[in-house]
Coordinates of C-alpha atoms and ligand atoms in Angstrom, one line a residue:
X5 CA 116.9 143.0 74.8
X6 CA 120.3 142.5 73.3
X7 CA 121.8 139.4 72.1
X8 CA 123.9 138.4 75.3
X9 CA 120.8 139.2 78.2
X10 CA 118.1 137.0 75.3
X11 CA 120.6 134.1 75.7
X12 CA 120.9 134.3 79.7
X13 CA 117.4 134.6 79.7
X14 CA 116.5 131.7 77.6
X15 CA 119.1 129.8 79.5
X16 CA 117.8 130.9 83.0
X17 CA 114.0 130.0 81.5
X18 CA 115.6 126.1 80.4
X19 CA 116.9 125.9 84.0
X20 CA 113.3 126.8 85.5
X21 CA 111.5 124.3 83.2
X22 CA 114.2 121.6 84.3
X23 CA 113.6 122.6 87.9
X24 CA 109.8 122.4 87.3
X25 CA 110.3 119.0 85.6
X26 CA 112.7 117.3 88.3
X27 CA 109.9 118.9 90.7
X28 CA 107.1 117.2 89.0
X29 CA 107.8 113.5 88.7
X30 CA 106.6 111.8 85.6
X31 CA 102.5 110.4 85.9
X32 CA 103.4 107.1 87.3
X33 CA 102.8 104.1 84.9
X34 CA 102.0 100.2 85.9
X35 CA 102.2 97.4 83.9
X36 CA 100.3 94.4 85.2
X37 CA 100.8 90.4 83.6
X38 CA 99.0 87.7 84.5
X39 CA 98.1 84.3 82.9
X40 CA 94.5 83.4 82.7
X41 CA 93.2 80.2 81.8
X42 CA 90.3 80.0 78.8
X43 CA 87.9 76.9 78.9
X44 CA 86.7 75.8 75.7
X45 CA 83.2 75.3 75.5
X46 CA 84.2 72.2 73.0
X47 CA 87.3 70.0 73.2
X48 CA 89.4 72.1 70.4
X49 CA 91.3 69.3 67.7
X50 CA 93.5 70.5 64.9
X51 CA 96.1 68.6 63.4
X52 CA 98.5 70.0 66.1
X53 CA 96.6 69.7 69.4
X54 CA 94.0 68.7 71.6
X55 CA 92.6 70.7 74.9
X56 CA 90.2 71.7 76.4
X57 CA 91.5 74.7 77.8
X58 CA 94.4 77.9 77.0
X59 CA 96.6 79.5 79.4
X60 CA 96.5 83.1 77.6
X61 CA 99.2 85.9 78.4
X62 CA 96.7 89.4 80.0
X63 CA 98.6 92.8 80.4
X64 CA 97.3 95.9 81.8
X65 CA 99.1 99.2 81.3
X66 CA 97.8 102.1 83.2
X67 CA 98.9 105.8 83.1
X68 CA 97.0 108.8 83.5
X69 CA 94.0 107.4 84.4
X70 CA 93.9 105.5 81.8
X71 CA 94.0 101.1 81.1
X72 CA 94.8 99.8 78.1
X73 CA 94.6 96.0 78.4
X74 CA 96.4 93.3 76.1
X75 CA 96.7 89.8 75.3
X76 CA 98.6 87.2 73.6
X77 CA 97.9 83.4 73.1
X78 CA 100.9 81.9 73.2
X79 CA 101.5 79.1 70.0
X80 CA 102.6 75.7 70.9
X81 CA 104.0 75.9 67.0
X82 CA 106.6 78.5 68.0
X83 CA 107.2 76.8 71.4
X84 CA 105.7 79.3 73.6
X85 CA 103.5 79.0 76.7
X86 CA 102.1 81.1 79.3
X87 CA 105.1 80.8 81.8
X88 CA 107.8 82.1 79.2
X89 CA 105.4 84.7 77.6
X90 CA 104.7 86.2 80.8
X91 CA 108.8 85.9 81.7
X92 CA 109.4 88.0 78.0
X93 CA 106.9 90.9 79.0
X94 CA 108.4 91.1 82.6
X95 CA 111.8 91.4 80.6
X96 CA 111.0 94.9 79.4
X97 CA 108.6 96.1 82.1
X98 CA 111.4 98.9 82.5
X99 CA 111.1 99.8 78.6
X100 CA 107.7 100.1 78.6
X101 CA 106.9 102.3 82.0
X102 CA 110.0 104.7 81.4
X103 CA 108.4 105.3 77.4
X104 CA 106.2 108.0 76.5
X105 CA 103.2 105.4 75.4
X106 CA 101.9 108.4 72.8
X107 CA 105.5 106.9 71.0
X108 CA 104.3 103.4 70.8
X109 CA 106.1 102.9 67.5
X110 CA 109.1 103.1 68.6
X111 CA 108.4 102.1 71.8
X112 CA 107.7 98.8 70.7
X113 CA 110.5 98.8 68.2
X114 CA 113.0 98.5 70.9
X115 CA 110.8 95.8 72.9
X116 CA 111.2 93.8 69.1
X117 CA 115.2 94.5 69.5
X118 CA 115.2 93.1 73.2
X119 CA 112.7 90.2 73.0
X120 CA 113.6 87.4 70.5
X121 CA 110.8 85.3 69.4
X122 CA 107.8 85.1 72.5
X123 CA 105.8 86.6 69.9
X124 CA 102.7 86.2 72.3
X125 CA 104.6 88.6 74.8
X126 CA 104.9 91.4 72.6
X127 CA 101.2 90.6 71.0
X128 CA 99.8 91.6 74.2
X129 CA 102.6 95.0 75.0
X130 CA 101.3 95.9 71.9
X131 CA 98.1 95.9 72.3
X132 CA 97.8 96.9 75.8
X133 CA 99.4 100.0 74.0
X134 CA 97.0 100.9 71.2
X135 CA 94.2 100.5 73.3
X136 CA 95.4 102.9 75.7
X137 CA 96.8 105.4 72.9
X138 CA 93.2 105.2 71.5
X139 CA 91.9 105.4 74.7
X140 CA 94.2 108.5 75.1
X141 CA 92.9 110.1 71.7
X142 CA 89.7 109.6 72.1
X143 CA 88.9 107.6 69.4
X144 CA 88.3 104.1 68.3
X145 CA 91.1 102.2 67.1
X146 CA 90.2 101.6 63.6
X147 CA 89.6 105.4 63.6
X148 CA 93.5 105.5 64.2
X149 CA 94.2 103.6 61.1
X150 CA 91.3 105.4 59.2
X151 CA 89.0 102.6 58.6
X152 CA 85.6 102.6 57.9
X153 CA 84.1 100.2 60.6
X154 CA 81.4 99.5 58.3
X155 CA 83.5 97.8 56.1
X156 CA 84.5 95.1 58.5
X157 CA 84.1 91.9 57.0
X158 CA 82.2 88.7 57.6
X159 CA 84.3 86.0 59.8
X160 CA 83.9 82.4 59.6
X161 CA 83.1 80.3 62.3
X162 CA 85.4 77.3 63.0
X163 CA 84.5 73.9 63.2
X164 CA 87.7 71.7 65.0
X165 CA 88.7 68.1 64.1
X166 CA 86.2 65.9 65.5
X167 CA 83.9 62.6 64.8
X168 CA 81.3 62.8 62.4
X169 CA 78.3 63.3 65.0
X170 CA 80.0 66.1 67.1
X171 CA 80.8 67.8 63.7
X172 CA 77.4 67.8 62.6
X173 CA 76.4 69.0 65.9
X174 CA 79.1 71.6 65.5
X175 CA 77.9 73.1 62.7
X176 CA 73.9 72.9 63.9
X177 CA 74.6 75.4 66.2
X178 CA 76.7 77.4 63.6
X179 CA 73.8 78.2 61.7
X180 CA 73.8 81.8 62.3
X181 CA 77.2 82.3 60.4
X182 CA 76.9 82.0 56.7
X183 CA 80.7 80.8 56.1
X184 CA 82.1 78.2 58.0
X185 CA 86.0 77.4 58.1
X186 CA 86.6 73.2 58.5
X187 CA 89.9 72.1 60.3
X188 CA 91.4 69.3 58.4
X189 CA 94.4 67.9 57.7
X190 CA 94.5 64.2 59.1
X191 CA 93.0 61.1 58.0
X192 CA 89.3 61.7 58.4
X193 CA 89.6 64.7 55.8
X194 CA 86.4 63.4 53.4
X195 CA 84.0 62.4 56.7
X196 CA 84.5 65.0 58.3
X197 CA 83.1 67.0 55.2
X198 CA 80.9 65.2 54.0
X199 CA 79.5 65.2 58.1
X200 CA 79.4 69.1 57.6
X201 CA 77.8 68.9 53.8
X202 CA 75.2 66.3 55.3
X203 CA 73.9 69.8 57.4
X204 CA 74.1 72.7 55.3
X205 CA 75.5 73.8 51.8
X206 CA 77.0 77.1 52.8
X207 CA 80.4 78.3 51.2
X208 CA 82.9 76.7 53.1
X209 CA 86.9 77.8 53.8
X210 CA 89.5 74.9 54.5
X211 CA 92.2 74.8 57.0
X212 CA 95.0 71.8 57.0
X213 CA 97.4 73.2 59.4
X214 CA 100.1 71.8 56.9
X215 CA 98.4 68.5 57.5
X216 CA 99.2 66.9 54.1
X217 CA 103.0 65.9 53.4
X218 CA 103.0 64.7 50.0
X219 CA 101.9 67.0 47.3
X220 CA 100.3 65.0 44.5
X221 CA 97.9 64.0 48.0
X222 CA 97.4 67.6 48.9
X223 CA 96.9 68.3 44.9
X224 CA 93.7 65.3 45.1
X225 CA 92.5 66.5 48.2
X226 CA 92.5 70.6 47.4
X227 CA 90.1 69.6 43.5
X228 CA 88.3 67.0 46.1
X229 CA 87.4 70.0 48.5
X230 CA 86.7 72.6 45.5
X231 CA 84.3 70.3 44.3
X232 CA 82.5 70.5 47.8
X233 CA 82.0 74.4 47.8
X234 CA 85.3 75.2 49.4
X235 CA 86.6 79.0 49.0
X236 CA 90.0 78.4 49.6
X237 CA 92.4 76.2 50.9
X238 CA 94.5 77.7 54.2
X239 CA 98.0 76.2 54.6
X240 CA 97.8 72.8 53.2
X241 CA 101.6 71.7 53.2
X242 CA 104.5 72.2 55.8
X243 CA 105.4 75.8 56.2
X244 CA 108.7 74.8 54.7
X245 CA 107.7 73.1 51.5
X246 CA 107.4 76.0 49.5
X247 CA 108.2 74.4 46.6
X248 CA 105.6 72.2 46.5
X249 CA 103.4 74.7 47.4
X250 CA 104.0 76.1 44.5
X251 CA 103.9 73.1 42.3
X252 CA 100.7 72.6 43.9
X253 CA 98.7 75.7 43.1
X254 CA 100.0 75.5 39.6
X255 CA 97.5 72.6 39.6
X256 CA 94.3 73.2 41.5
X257 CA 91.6 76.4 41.1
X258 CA 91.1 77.4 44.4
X259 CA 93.3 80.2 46.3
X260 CA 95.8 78.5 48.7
X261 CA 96.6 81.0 51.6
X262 CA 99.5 80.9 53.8
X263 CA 99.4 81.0 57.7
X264 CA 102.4 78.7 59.2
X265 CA 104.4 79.7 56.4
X266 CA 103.6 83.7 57.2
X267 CA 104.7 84.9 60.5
X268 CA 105.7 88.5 59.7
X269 CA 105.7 91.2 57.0
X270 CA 109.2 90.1 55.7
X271 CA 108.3 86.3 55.4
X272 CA 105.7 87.3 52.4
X273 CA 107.5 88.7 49.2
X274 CA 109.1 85.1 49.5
X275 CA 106.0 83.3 49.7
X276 CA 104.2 85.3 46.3
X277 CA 105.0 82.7 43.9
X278 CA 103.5 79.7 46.4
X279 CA 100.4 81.5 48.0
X280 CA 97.5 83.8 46.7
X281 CA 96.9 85.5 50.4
X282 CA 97.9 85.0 53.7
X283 CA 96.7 85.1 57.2
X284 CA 97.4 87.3 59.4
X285 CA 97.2 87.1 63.4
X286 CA 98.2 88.9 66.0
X287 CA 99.6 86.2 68.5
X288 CA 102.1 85.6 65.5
X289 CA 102.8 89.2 64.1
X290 CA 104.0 90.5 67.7
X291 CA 100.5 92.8 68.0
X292 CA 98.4 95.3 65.8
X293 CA 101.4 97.4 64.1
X294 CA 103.1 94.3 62.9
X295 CA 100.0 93.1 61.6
X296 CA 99.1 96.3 59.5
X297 CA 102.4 96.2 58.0
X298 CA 101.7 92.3 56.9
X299 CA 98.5 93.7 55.4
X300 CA 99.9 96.7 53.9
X301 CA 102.9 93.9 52.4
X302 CA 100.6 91.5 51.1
X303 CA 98.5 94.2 49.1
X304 CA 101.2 95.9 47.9
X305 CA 102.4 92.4 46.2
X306 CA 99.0 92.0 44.9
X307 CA 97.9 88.9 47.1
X308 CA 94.3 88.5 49.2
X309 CA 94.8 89.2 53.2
X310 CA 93.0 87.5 55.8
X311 CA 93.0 88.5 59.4
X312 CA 92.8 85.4 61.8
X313 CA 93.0 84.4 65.8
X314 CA 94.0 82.0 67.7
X315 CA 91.4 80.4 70.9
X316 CA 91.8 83.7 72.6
X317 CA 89.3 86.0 74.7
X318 CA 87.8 89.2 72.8
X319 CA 90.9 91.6 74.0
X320 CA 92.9 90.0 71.2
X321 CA 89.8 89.0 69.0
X322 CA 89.0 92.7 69.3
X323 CA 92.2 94.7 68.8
X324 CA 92.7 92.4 64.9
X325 CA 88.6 93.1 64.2
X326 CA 89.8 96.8 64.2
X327 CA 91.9 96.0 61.6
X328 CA 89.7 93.9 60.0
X329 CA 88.4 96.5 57.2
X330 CA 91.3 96.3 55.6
X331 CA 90.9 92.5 54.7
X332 CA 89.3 90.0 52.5
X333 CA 88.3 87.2 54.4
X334 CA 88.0 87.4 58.4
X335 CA 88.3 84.4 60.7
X336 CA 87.9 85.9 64.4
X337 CA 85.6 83.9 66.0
X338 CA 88.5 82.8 68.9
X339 CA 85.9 84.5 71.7
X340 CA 83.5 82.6 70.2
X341 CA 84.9 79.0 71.3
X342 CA 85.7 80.0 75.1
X343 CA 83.2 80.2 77.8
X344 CA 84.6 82.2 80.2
X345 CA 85.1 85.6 78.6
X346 CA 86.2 88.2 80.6
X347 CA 85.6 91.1 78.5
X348 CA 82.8 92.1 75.9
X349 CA 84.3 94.0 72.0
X350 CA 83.5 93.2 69.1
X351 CA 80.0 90.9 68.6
X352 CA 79.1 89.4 65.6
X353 CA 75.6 89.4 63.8
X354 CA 74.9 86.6 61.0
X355 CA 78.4 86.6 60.7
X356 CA 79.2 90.4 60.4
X357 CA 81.5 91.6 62.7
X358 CA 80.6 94.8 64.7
X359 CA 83.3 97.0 65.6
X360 CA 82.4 98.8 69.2
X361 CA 82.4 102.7 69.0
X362 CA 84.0 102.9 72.3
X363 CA 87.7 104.9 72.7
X364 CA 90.6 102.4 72.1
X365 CA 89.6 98.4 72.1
X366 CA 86.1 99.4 73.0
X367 CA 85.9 96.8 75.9
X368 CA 83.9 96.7 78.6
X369 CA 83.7 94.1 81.3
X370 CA 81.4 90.7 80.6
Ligands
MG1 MG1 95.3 78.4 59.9

């Protein structure tokens, strides 16, 4: 074949496989949103709410046969809700069914460059996505990132604001976990745990939810709780006091990590100085490929890395245990405080969480 008939050739050959593709229309993709509501099995206090129930954001993305579901709990904090959450992901329906999902990367980098904020939105794209690339694969999702599931960590159970009786009642029927993490952060900070010391003595971890303002308080409070058995401290000024932060754990022994203060991978080289760790979640990160990079930040700079949820239903408690054997400290246990689970993923046993084998999330139905 000479030069000029191999170039009409490979040009009539191009035309053929157009044809065939214009012939053959793309395997159809559907996205489905809907908002489900998540009933508490107690009333659920922390120093920024009260409810009894979450509306949670549910996607479903289907092609070839194949579901990947997502979800995202939208966070009062960062003014969302179910309504506008649902609104963002219906904003870049088109975006996602006209991608090849096998380039979720940048597939989701574009729905970051569309979507500001509605973090919760693109939490559950996201992971609607990996669980149907894993799905796709074949393989487990922490088999994606390479992870050993056997070297997922404990997670803490929480215990929410409450009075002294339903604490201790709380943390009765917490015996099985062998950490607990305490919400506190308003006035009843010393009964509520010396309500939870009155029950057991097992290592504790501290959430204020940026409940203290003043920082020779939070300073008094933090060498109060150390002397208690507390781990560390999570969050115990505003987000935007870093300074004090700082000035604070200059002055007391236990870590101090960051979660209000850390919503994505750029927020933490900022927050080194203040913070020893920081939590990461999902709901906040935009889904599972922001949150590796937070991880992959914060251990590059040195500092400890949590992996946390918000009250959410084991879609979303799921997709961050898969990352989970990358971190320190876990704190999934969102599934946990709902009663109406639709789905069954990860399980814990005396605190260990157990990654399902399963392709993708691992889900099945409850
Ligand atoms: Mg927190």
């Amino acid at each position: 074949m000479n030069r000029r008939s191999f170039v009409k050739a490979a040009a009539s050959a191009t035309a053929a496989a157009s044809a065939e593709a214009l012939a053959a229309p793309p395997a159809a993709a559907t996205l489905e949103t809907r908002i489900v509501r998540l009933n508490l099995q107690h009333v659920w206090t922390t120093t920024m709410s009260s409810s009894q129930y979450r509306d949670t954001l549910y996607t479903s993305f289907t092609r070839d046969g194949i579901t990947g579901h997502g979800e995202g709990a939208p966070i009062v904090r960062y003014h969302e809700d179910a309504v506008s959450a649902q609104k963002a992901a219906e904003s870049v329906r088109e975006v996602l069914l006209a991608a090849d999902p096998m380039q979720f990367t940048k597939t989701m980098a574009e729905i970051f460059r569309r979507v500001s904020g509605a973090w919760a939105a693109k939490a559950a794209l996201d992971i609607a996505l990996m669980d149907w690339v894993g799905q796709k694969l074949g393989i487990p999702l922490y088999s994606y990132f390479g992870l050993d599931p056997r070297d997922a960590p404990i997670t803490t159970f929480s215990i929410g604001i409450d009075t002294p009786e339903i604490t201790r009642q709380k943390t009765r029927e917490a015996a099985d976990f062998p950490v607990l993490k305490v919400k506190v952060g308003l006035a009843t900070d010393e009964p509520t745990i010396e309500a939870v010391r009155s029950v057991t003595d097992k290592p504790l971890r501290v959430d204020a939810n940026e409940g203290w303002k003043d920082k020779e308080e939070a300073v008094r409070k933090i060498n109060w709780l150390e002397k208690h058995g507390v781990e560390f401290i999570e969050q115990p000024m505003p987000a935007e006091m870093l300074e004090e932060t700082r000035w604070v754990r200059s002055r007391v022994h236990i870590p101090i990590m960051a979660d209000e203060a850390c919503q994505r991978a750029s927020d933490i080289p900022k927050l080194k100085e203040c913070f020893d760790g920081v939590n990461v979640k999902l709901d906040k990160s935009g889904g599972v490929l922001e949150a590796y990079r937070m991880i992959a930040m914060a251990k590059s700079l040195g500092m400890r890395t949590m992996l946390g949820c918000m009250v959410s239903s084991s879609v979303s408690v799921t997709a961050a245990a898969h990352l989970s054997p990358l971190v320190d400290y876990a704190d999934l246990d969102g599934n946990l405080l709902i009663a109406n689970d639709p789905f069954r993923g990860v399980l814990v046993e005396k605190g260990k969480l157990i990654l399902p084998r399963g392709a993708g999330l691992g889900l099945t139905a409850a």
